[in-house]
């Protein structure tokens, strides 16, 4: 699962939390997954806070996991268990 709110004027309004929690609820209701995974960059504190508020837990660091703007970035493997 991945999402992006690019317009700064929409930050700090609860949109990300609403989006993530709504998608988690939808997936649980309609797909009944054992878990839902995300892999945000370790430096993306805004996303990490949002996902933790929505019940995701940090599992482990994924070193050099994502190519972003020409450099490989570390990411957290985060999971939500149903």
mmCIF file of N, CA and C in Angstrom:
data_model
loop_
_atom_site.group_PDB
_atom_site.id
_atom_site.type_symbol
_atom_site.label_atom_id
_atom_site.label_comp_id
_atom_site.label_asym_id
_atom_site.label_seq_id
_atom_site.Cartn_x
_atom_site.Cartn_y
_atom_site.Cartn_z
ATOM 1 N N UNK A 1 0.850 -1.166 0.000
ATOM 2 C CA UNK A 1 0.000 0.000 0.000
ATOM 3 C C UNK A 1 0.895 1.228 0.000
ATOM 4 N N UNK A 2 0.589 2.198 -0.829
ATOM 5 C CA UNK A 2 1.382 3.418 -0.899
ATOM 6 C C UNK A 2 0.458 4.568 -1.271
ATOM 7 N N UNK A 3 0.750 5.736 -0.769
ATOM 8 C CA UNK A 3 -0.032 6.935 -1.068
ATOM 9 C C UNK A 3 0.879 8.138 -1.024
ATOM 10 N N UNK A 4 0.399 9.226 -1.596
ATOM 11 C CA UNK A 4 1.218 10.426 -1.708
ATOM 12 C C UNK A 4 0.312 11.647 -1.666
ATOM 13 N N UNK A 5 0.573 12.532 -0.728
ATOM 14 C CA UNK A 5 -0.123 13.818 -0.679
ATOM 15 C C UNK A 5 0.924 14.870 -1.010
ATOM 16 N N UNK A 6 0.944 15.320 -2.247
ATOM 17 C CA UNK A 6 2.012 16.185 -2.726
ATOM 18 C C UNK A 6 1.834 17.664 -2.419
ATOM 19 N N UNK A 7 0.635 18.112 -2.280
ATOM 20 C CA UNK A 7 0.381 19.534 -2.049
ATOM 21 C C UNK A 7 0.513 19.849 -0.560
ATOM 22 N N UNK A 8 1.499 20.658 -0.203
ATOM 23 C CA UNK A 8 1.751 20.967 1.202
ATOM 24 C C UNK A 8 0.555 21.600 1.903
ATOM 25 N N UNK A 9 -0.276 22.309 1.163
ATOM 26 C CA UNK A 9 -1.434 22.939 1.809
ATOM 27 C C UNK A 9 -2.421 21.909 2.361
ATOM 28 N N UNK A 10 -2.276 20.641 1.947
ATOM 29 C CA UNK A 10 -3.145 19.579 2.449
ATOM 30 C C UNK A 10 -2.501 18.761 3.564
ATOM 31 N N UNK A 11 -1.275 19.121 3.961
ATOM 32 C CA UNK A 11 -0.605 18.430 5.056
ATOM 33 C C UNK A 11 -1.192 18.898 6.390
ATOM 34 N N UNK A 12 -1.086 18.063 7.409
ATOM 35 C CA UNK A 12 -1.538 18.385 8.778
ATOM 36 C C UNK A 12 -3.040 18.622 8.876
ATOM 37 N N UNK A 13 -3.797 17.968 8.032
ATOM 38 C CA UNK A 13 -5.251 18.101 8.061
ATOM 39 C C UNK A 13 -5.938 16.758 8.320
ATOM 40 N N UNK A 14 -5.146 15.720 8.569
ATOM 41 C CA UNK A 14 -5.706 14.408 8.849
ATOM 42 C C UNK A 14 -6.077 13.607 7.618
ATOM 43 N N UNK A 15 -5.751 14.113 6.443
ATOM 44 C CA UNK A 15 -6.119 13.432 5.202
ATOM 45 C C UNK A 15 -5.396 12.092 5.079
ATOM 46 N N UNK A 16 -4.106 12.060 5.374
ATOM 47 C CA UNK A 16 -3.342 10.818 5.278
ATOM 48 C C UNK A 16 -3.865 9.764 6.235
ATOM 49 N N UNK A 17 -4.138 10.166 7.466
ATOM 50 C CA UNK A 17 -4.664 9.237 8.463
ATOM 51 C C UNK A 17 -6.026 8.709 8.036
ATOM 52 N N UNK A 18 -6.880 9.588 7.533
ATOM 53 C CA UNK A 18 -8.198 9.166 7.046
ATOM 54 C C UNK A 18 -8.057 8.214 5.859
ATOM 55 N N UNK A 19 -7.175 8.543 4.946
ATOM 56 C CA UNK A 19 -6.963 7.698 3.764
ATOM 57 C C UNK A 19 -6.473 6.311 4.167
ATOM 58 N N UNK A 20 -5.443 6.261 5.005
ATOM 59 C CA UNK A 20 -4.858 4.973 5.390
ATOM 60 C C UNK A 20 -5.846 4.164 6.223
ATOM 61 N N UNK A 21 -6.467 4.773 7.217
ATOM 62 C CA UNK A 21 -7.402 4.021 8.062
ATOM 63 C C UNK A 21 -8.613 3.538 7.268
ATOM 64 N N UNK A 22 -9.082 4.342 6.314
ATOM 65 C CA UNK A 22 -10.207 3.928 5.469
ATOM 66 C C UNK A 22 -9.832 2.749 4.578
ATOM 67 N N UNK A 23 -8.626 2.789 4.013
ATOM 68 C CA UNK A 23 -8.184 1.688 3.146
ATOM 69 C C UNK A 23 -7.979 0.421 3.958
ATOM 70 N N UNK A 24 -7.427 0.541 5.154
ATOM 71 C CA UNK A 24 -7.252 -0.623 6.024
ATOM 72 C C UNK A 24 -8.615 -1.233 6.343
ATOM 73 N N UNK A 25 -9.580 -0.400 6.704
ATOM 74 C CA UNK A 25 -10.933 -0.893 7.023
ATOM 75 C C UNK A 25 -11.558 -1.580 5.814
ATOM 76 N N UNK A 26 -11.395 -0.990 4.631
ATOM 77 C CA UNK A 26 -11.937 -1.581 3.404
ATOM 78 C C UNK A 26 -11.301 -2.947 3.142
ATOM 79 N N UNK A 27 -9.981 -3.010 3.223
ATOM 80 C CA UNK A 27 -9.291 -4.270 2.955
ATOM 81 C C UNK A 27 -9.708 -5.355 3.940
ATOM 82 N N UNK A 28 -9.819 -4.999 5.202
ATOM 83 C CA UNK A 28 -10.228 -5.980 6.208
ATOM 84 C C UNK A 28 -11.645 -6.474 5.940
ATOM 85 N N UNK A 29 -12.543 -5.554 5.622
ATOM 86 C CA UNK A 29 -13.941 -5.926 5.389
ATOM 87 C C UNK A 29 -14.128 -6.763 4.124
ATOM 88 N N UNK A 30 -13.447 -6.381 3.048
ATOM 89 C CA UNK A 30 -13.716 -6.997 1.747
ATOM 90 C C UNK A 30 -12.697 -8.053 1.307
ATOM 91 N N UNK A 31 -11.499 -8.001 1.852
ATOM 92 C CA UNK A 31 -10.455 -8.936 1.403
ATOM 93 C C UNK A 31 -9.924 -9.825 2.514
ATOM 94 N N UNK A 32 -10.164 -9.473 3.776
ATOM 95 C CA UNK A 32 -9.740 -10.244 4.940
ATOM 96 C C UNK A 32 -8.268 -10.677 4.866
ATOM 97 N N UNK A 33 -7.332 -9.705 4.728
ATOM 98 C CA UNK A 33 -5.915 -10.083 4.646
ATOM 99 C C UNK A 33 -5.375 -10.492 6.009
ATOM 100 N N UNK A 34 -4.349 -11.323 6.009
ATOM 101 C CA UNK A 34 -3.649 -11.652 7.253
ATOM 102 C C UNK A 34 -2.858 -10.439 7.747
ATOM 103 N N UNK A 35 -2.302 -9.693 6.784
ATOM 104 C CA UNK A 35 -1.534 -8.502 7.124
ATOM 105 C C UNK A 35 -1.524 -7.549 5.931
ATOM 106 N N UNK A 36 -1.186 -6.300 6.221
ATOM 107 C CA UNK A 36 -1.015 -5.275 5.200
ATOM 108 C C UNK A 36 0.376 -4.696 5.427
ATOM 109 N N UNK A 37 1.162 -4.586 4.376
ATOM 110 C CA UNK A 37 2.543 -4.112 4.480
ATOM 111 C C UNK A 37 2.721 -2.756 3.821
ATOM 112 N N UNK A 38 3.658 -1.994 4.365
ATOM 113 C CA UNK A 38 4.105 -0.735 3.760
ATOM 114 C C UNK A 38 5.608 -0.656 3.930
ATOM 115 N N UNK A 39 6.245 0.169 3.105
ATOM 116 C CA UNK A 39 7.702 0.314 3.198
ATOM 117 C C UNK A 39 8.129 1.772 3.033
ATOM 118 N N UNK A 40 7.733 2.641 3.975
ATOM 119 C CA UNK A 40 8.124 4.048 3.877
ATOM 120 C C UNK A 40 9.622 4.234 4.144
ATOM 121 N N UNK A 41 10.177 5.276 3.556
ATOM 122 C CA UNK A 41 11.569 5.601 3.814
ATOM 123 C C UNK A 41 11.749 5.946 5.287
ATOM 124 N N UNK A 42 12.889 5.574 5.837
ATOM 125 C CA UNK A 42 13.152 5.807 7.260
ATOM 126 C C UNK A 42 13.162 7.288 7.616
ATOM 127 N N UNK A 43 13.420 8.136 6.653
ATOM 128 C CA UNK A 43 13.465 9.583 6.905
ATOM 129 C C UNK A 43 12.101 10.253 6.770
ATOM 130 N N UNK A 44 11.095 9.527 6.358
ATOM 131 C CA UNK A 44 9.762 10.097 6.149
ATOM 132 C C UNK A 44 8.971 10.050 7.465
ATOM 133 N N UNK A 45 9.329 10.933 8.361
ATOM 134 C CA UNK A 45 8.735 10.920 9.701
ATOM 135 C C UNK A 45 7.236 11.175 9.681
ATOM 136 N N UNK A 46 6.774 11.981 8.739
ATOM 137 C CA UNK A 46 5.337 12.258 8.636
ATOM 138 C C UNK A 46 4.571 10.977 8.326
ATOM 139 N N UNK A 47 5.046 10.210 7.356
ATOM 140 C CA UNK A 47 4.384 8.957 6.984
ATOM 141 C C UNK A 47 4.474 7.948 8.122
ATOM 142 N N UNK A 48 5.641 7.836 8.738
ATOM 143 C CA UNK A 48 5.816 6.878 9.834
ATOM 144 C C UNK A 48 4.836 7.164 10.966
ATOM 145 N N UNK A 49 4.679 8.422 11.313
ATOM 146 C CA UNK A 49 3.743 8.795 12.382
ATOM 147 C C UNK A 49 2.311 8.444 11.993
ATOM 148 N N UNK A 50 1.938 8.755 10.768
ATOM 149 C CA UNK A 50 0.592 8.455 10.268
ATOM 150 C C UNK A 50 0.320 6.951 10.333
ATOM 151 N N UNK A 51 1.245 6.151 9.819
ATOM 152 C CA UNK A 51 1.033 4.709 9.776
ATOM 153 C C UNK A 51 0.958 4.115 11.172
ATOM 154 N N UNK A 52 1.795 4.617 12.081
ATOM 155 C CA UNK A 52 1.730 4.122 13.459
ATOM 156 C C UNK A 52 0.401 4.501 14.114
ATOM 157 N N UNK A 53 -0.104 5.701 13.825
ATOM 158 C CA UNK A 53 -1.422 6.089 14.344
ATOM 159 C C UNK A 53 -2.511 5.151 13.837
ATOM 160 N N UNK A 54 -2.319 4.617 12.655
ATOM 161 C CA UNK A 54 -3.313 3.730 12.042
ATOM 162 C C UNK A 54 -3.099 2.255 12.406
ATOM 163 N N UNK A 55 -2.154 1.970 13.280
ATOM 164 C CA UNK A 55 -1.981 0.607 13.769
ATOM 165 C C UNK A 55 -0.852 -0.189 13.152
ATOM 166 N N UNK A 56 -0.066 0.414 12.262
ATOM 167 C CA UNK A 56 1.074 -0.286 11.668
ATOM 168 C C UNK A 56 2.227 -0.314 12.657
ATOM 169 N N UNK A 57 2.992 -1.396 12.629
ATOM 170 C CA UNK A 57 4.156 -1.575 13.496
ATOM 171 C C UNK A 57 5.410 -1.723 12.640
ATOM 172 N N UNK A 58 6.500 -1.115 13.102
ATOM 173 C CA UNK A 58 7.792 -1.272 12.436
ATOM 174 C C UNK A 58 8.287 -2.695 12.673
ATOM 175 N N UNK A 59 8.727 -3.348 11.586
ATOM 176 C CA UNK A 59 9.208 -4.725 11.677
ATOM 177 C C UNK A 59 10.732 -4.768 11.579
ATOM 178 N N UNK A 60 11.266 -4.179 10.506
ATOM 179 C CA UNK A 60 12.715 -4.164 10.321
ATOM 180 C C UNK A 60 13.085 -3.162 9.241
ATOM 181 N N UNK A 61 14.337 -2.770 9.255
ATOM 182 C CA UNK A 61 14.872 -1.861 8.243
ATOM 183 C C UNK A 61 15.167 -2.651 6.962
ATOM 184 N N UNK A 62 14.793 -2.087 5.841
ATOM 185 C CA UNK A 62 15.124 -2.636 4.526
ATOM 186 C C UNK A 62 16.219 -1.733 3.946
ATOM 187 N N UNK A 63 17.459 -2.149 4.050
ATOM 188 C CA UNK A 63 18.601 -1.329 3.642
ATOM 189 C C UNK A 63 18.640 -1.133 2.130
ATOM 190 N N UNK A 64 18.922 0.100 1.729
ATOM 191 C CA UNK A 64 19.055 0.447 0.303
ATOM 192 C C UNK A 64 17.895 -0.097 -0.521
ATOM 193 N N UNK A 65 16.698 0.078 -0.030
ATOM 194 C CA UNK A 65 15.508 -0.578 -0.589
ATOM 195 C C UNK A 65 14.870 0.173 -1.749
ATOM 196 N N UNK A 66 14.878 1.493 -1.702
ATOM 197 C CA UNK A 66 14.127 2.264 -2.693
ATOM 198 C C UNK A 66 15.022 3.283 -3.380
ATOM 199 N N UNK A 67 15.008 3.276 -4.706
ATOM 200 C CA UNK A 67 15.746 4.274 -5.478
ATOM 201 C C UNK A 67 14.896 5.534 -5.531
ATOM 202 N N UNK A 68 15.408 6.616 -4.940
ATOM 203 C CA UNK A 68 14.668 7.876 -4.865
ATOM 204 C C UNK A 68 15.602 9.016 -5.236
ATOM 205 N N UNK A 69 15.273 9.682 -6.330
ATOM 206 C CA UNK A 69 16.058 10.818 -6.826
ATOM 207 C C UNK A 69 17.534 10.462 -6.984
ATOM 208 N N UNK A 70 17.794 9.280 -7.522
ATOM 209 C CA UNK A 70 19.147 8.864 -7.858
ATOM 210 C C UNK A 70 19.921 8.156 -6.768
ATOM 211 N N UNK A 71 19.380 8.070 -5.565
ATOM 212 C CA UNK A 71 20.070 7.409 -4.463
ATOM 213 C C UNK A 71 19.170 6.348 -3.842
ATOM 214 N N UNK A 72 19.797 5.271 -3.382
ATOM 215 C CA UNK A 72 19.037 4.244 -2.678
ATOM 216 C C UNK A 72 18.814 4.668 -1.232
ATOM 217 N N UNK A 73 17.580 4.515 -0.766
ATOM 218 C CA UNK A 73 17.181 4.914 0.582
ATOM 219 C C UNK A 73 16.801 3.691 1.408
ATOM 220 N N UNK A 74 17.078 3.768 2.706
ATOM 221 C CA UNK A 74 16.605 2.744 3.631
ATOM 222 C C UNK A 74 15.115 2.962 3.876
ATOM 223 N N UNK A 75 14.403 1.876 4.084
ATOM 224 C CA UNK A 75 12.969 1.938 4.358
ATOM 225 C C UNK A 75 12.651 1.062 5.570
ATOM 226 N N UNK A 76 11.542 1.345 6.181
ATOM 227 C CA UNK A 76 11.003 0.466 7.229
ATOM 228 C C UNK A 76 10.012 -0.486 6.594
ATOM 229 N N UNK A 77 10.101 -1.756 6.929
ATOM 230 C CA UNK A 77 9.006 -2.672 6.636
ATOM 231 C C UNK A 77 8.040 -2.499 7.790
ATOM 232 N N UNK A 78 6.814 -2.091 7.473
ATOM 233 C CA UNK A 78 5.779 -1.896 8.494
ATOM 234 C C UNK A 78 4.615 -2.801 8.169
ATOM 235 N N UNK A 79 4.009 -3.359 9.214
ATOM 236 C CA UNK A 79 2.905 -4.300 9.020
ATOM 237 C C UNK A 79 1.723 -3.954 9.921
ATOM 238 N N UNK A 80 0.559 -4.200 9.365
ATOM 239 C CA UNK A 80 -0.690 -4.148 10.112
ATOM 240 C C UNK A 80 -1.226 -5.572 10.123
ATOM 241 N N UNK A 81 -1.405 -6.118 11.297
ATOM 242 C CA UNK A 81 -1.928 -7.489 11.397
ATOM 243 C C UNK A 81 -3.412 -7.449 11.717
ATOM 244 N N UNK A 82 -4.179 -8.203 10.941
ATOM 245 C CA UNK A 82 -5.631 -8.285 11.115
ATOM 246 C C UNK A 82 -5.961 -9.296 12.191
#
